Short mmCIF file of C-alpha atoms and ligand atoms in Angstrom, two decimals:
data_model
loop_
_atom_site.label_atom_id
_atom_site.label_comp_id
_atom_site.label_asym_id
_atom_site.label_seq_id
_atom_site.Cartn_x
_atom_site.Cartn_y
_atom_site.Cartn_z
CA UNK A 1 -9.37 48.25 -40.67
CA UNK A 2 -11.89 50.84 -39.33
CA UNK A 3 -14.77 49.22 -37.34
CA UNK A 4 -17.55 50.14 -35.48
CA UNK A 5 -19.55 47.67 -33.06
CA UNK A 6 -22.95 48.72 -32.70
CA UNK A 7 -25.68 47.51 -30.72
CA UNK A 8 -27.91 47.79 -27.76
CA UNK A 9 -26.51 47.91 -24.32
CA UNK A 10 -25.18 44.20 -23.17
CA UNK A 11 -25.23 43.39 -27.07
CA UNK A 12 -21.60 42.22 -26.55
CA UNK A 13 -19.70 44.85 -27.90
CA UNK A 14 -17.25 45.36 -25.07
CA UNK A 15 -16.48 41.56 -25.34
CA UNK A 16 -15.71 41.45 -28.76
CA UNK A 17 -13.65 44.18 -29.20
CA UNK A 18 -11.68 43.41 -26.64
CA UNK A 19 -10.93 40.01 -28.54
CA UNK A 20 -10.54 41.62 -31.89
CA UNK A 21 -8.01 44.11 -30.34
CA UNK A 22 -6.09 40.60 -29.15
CA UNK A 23 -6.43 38.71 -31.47
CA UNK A 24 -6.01 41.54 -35.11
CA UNK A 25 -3.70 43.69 -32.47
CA UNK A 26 -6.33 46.83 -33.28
CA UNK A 27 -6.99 49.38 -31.14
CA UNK A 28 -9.93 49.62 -29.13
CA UNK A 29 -11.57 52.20 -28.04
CA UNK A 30 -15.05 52.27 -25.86
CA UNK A 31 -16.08 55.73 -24.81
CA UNK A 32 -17.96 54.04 -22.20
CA UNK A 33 -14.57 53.03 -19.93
CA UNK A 34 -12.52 56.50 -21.69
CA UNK A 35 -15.52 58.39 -19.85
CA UNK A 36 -15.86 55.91 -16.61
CA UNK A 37 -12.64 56.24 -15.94
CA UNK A 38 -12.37 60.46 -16.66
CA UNK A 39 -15.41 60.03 -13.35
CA UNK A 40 -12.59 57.63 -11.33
CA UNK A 41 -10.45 60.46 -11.53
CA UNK A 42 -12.48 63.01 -10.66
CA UNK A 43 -11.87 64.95 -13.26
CA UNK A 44 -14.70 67.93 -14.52
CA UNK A 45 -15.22 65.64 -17.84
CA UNK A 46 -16.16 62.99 -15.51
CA UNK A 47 -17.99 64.83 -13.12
CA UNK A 48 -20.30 66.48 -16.25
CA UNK A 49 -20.56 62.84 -17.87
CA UNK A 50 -21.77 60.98 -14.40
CA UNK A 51 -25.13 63.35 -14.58
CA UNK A 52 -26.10 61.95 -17.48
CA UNK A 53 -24.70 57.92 -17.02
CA UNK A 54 -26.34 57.41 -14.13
CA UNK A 55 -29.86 58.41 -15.46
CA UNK A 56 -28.93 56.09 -18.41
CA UNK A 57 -28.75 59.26 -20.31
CA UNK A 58 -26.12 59.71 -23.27
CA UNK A 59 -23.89 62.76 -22.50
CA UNK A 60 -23.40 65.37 -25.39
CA UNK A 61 -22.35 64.72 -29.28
CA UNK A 62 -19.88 67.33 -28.47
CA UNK A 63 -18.19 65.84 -25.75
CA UNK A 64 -17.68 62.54 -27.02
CA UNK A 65 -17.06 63.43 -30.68
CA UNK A 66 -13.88 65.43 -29.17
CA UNK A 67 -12.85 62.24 -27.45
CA UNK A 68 -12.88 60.00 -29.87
CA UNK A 69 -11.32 62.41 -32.51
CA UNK A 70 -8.52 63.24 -30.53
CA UNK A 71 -7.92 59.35 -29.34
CA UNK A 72 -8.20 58.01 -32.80
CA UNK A 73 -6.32 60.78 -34.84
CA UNK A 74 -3.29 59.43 -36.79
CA UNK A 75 -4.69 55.88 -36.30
CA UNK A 76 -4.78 53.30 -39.00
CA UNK A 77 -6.93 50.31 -37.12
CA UNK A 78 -9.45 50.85 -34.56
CA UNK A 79 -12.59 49.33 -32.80
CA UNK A 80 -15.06 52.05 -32.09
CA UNK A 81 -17.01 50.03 -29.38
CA UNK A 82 -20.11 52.18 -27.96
CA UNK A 83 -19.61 54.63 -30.59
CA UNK A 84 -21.24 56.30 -32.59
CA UNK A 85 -24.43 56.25 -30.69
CA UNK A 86 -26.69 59.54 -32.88
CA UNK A 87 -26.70 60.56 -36.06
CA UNK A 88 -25.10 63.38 -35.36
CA UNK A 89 -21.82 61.56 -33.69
CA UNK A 90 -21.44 59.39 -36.83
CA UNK A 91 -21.76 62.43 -39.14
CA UNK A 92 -18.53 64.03 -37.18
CA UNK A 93 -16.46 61.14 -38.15
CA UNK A 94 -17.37 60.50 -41.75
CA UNK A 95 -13.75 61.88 -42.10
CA UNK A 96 -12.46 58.94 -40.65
CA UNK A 97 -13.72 56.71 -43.66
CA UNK A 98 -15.41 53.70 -41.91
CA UNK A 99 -14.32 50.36 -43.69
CA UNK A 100 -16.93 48.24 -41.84
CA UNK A 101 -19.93 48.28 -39.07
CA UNK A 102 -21.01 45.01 -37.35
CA UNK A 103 -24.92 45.29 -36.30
CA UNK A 104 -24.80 42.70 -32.74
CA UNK A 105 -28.70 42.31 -32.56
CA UNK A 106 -30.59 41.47 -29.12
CA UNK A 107 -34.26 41.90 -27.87
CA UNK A 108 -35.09 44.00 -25.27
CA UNK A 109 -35.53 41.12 -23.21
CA UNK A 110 -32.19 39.44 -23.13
CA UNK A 111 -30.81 43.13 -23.09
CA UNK A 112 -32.09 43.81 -19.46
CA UNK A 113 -31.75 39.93 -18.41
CA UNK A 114 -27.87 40.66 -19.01
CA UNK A 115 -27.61 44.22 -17.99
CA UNK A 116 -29.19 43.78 -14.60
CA UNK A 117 -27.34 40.50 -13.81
CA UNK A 118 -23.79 41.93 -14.51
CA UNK A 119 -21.56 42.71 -11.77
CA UNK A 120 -18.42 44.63 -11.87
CA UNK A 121 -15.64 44.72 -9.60
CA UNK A 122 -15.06 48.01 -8.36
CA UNK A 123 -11.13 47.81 -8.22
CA UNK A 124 -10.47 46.19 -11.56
CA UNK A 125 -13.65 46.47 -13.49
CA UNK A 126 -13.62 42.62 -14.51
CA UNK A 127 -17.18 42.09 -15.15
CA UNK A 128 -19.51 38.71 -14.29
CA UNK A 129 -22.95 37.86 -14.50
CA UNK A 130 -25.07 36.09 -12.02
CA UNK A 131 -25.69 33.52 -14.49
CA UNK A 132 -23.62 33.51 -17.45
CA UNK A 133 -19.98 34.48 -15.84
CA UNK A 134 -20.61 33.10 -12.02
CA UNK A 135 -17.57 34.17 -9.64
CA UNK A 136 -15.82 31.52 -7.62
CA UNK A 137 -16.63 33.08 -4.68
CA UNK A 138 -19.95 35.17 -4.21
CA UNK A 139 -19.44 39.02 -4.22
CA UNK A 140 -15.58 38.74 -5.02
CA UNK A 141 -13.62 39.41 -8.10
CA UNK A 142 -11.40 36.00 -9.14
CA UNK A 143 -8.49 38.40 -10.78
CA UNK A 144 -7.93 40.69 -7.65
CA UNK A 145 -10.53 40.01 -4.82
CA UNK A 146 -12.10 43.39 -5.01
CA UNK A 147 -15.53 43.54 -4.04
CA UNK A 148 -18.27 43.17 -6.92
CA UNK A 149 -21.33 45.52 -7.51
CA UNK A 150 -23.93 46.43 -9.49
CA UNK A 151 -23.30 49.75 -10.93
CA UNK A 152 -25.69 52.59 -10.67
CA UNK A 153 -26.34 51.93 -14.75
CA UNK A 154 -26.85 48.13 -14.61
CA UNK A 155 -29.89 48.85 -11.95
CA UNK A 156 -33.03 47.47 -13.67
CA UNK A 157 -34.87 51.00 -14.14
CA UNK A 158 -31.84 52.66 -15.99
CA UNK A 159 -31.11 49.65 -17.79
CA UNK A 160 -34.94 50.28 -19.11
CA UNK A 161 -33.93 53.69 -20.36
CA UNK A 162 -30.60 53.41 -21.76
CA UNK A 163 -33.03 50.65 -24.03
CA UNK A 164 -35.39 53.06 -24.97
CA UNK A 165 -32.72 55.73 -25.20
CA UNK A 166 -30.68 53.17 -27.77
CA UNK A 167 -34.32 52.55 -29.92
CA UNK A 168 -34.91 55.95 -30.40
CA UNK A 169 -31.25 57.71 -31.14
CA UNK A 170 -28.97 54.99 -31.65
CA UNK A 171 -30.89 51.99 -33.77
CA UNK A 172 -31.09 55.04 -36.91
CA UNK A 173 -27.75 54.34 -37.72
CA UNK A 174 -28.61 51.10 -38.72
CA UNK A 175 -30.41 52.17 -41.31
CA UNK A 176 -27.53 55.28 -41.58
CA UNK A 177 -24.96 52.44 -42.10
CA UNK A 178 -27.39 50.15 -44.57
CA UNK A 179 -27.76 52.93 -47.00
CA UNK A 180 -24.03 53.36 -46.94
CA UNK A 181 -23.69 49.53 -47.55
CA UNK A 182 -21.18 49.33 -44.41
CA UNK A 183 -23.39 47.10 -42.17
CA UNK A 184 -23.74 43.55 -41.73
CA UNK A 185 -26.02 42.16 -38.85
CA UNK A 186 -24.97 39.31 -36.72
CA UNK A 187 -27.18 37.69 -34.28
CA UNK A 188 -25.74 38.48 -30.64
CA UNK A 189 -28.85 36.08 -28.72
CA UNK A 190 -25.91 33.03 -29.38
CA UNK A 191 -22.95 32.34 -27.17
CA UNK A 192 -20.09 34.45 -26.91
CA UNK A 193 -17.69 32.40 -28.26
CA UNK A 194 -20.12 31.48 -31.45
CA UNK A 195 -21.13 35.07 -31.92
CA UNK A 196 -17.36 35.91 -32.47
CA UNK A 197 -16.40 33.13 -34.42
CA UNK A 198 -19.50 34.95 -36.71
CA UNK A 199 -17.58 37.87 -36.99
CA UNK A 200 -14.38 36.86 -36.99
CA UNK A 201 -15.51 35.16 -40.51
CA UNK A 202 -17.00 38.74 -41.77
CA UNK A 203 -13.50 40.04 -41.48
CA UNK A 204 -11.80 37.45 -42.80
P1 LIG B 1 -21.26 51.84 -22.46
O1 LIG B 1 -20.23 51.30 -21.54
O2 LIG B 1 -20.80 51.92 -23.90
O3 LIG B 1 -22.61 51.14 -22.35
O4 LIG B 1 -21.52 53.36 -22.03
C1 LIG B 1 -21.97 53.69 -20.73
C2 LIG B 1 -22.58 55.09 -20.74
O5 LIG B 1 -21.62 56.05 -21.18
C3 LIG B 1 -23.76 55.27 -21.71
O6 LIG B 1 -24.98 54.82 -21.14
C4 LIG B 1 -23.72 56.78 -21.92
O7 LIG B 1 -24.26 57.48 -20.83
C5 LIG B 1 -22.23 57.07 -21.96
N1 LIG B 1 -21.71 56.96 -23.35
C6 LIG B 1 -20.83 56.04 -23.84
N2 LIG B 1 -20.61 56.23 -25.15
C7 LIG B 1 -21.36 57.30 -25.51
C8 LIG B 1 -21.59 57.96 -26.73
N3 LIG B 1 -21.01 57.56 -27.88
N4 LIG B 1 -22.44 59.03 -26.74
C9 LIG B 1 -23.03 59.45 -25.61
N5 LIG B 1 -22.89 58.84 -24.43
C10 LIG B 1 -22.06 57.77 -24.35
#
């Protein structure tokens, strides 16, 4: 199976990949952490990249089609999670014959209410939420006690344009994905557990 999650930021992509990869042992790719952790390294792909994240920005069709090419080449099953995000991305990989996009809709609302409340620990990346995913203890991470922040692209005003940034080059390919009778919508606004259970019956 060849799947693409698609969907605003904080739609819940990241979260249900990850339990698709467990749970239908797929692989999961999110060029979100390939390309936070190319800036952990230091590398000149991350350095390039971390202009354009923290401005809530996307960085280049070029660079991330070559990523995600070269990760998923020879690969039967994969999650594309954050990917494609233009036209022009999901044109480069028509090659890799799509079985199946899943559409995780959210208002602009909820999208900032859970961007700008998520914290991530800066040693592990676990991720909470003020309100939805509380931490036993304030400000530290319950898997390894590393300190939790807000990263520079969960701050409130780049949260606002990585929204209008998804409306104006990423919500075309629903329509890209209708006309190719590959999408089905699901409605993300429900718990996580519920809006899983929602796809894990599409894919059944
Ligand atoms: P994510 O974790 O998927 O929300 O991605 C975080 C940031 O990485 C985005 O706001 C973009 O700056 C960058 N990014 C991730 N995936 C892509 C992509 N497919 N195209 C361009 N930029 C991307």
């Amino acid at each position: 199976m060849k799947l693409i999650l698609l969907g605003a930021p904080g739609s819940g992509k990241g979260t249900i990949s990850e339990k698709l990869a467990q749970d239908f042992d797929y692989f999961h790719l999110s060029t979100g952490e390939v390309l936070r952790d190319e800036i952990k390294k230091g590398t000149k792909l991350g350095q390039e990249a971390q202009t354009y994240m923290n401005k809530g920005n996307l960085v280049p069709d070029e660079v991330v089609i070559k990523i995600v090419k070269q990760i998923t080449l020879g690969k039967k099953d994969f999650i594309l999670d954050g990917f494609p995000r233009t036209v022009a991305q999901a044109e480069a990989i028509n090659d890799l014959k799509i079985n199946l996009v899943i559409n995780l809709e959210l208002s602009e609302k909820e999208v900032i209410e859970r961007i700008s409340g998520r914290l991530t620990c800066e040693k592990c990346g676990q991720i909470f939420h003020t309100k939805y995913i509380i931490p036993k203890k304030p400000g530290i991470c319950d898997v390894c006690g590393g300190r939790l922040i807000q990263r520079d692209d969960q701050k409130p005003a780049v949260v606002k344009e990585r929204f209008k940034v998804y409306l104006e080059k990423t919500q075309p390919l629903i329509d890209y994905y209708h006309k190719k009778k590959l999408l089905k919508d699901v409605d993300a606004s429900r718990k996580p557990d519920e809006v899983y259970e929602t796809v894990k019956k599409i894919l059944a």
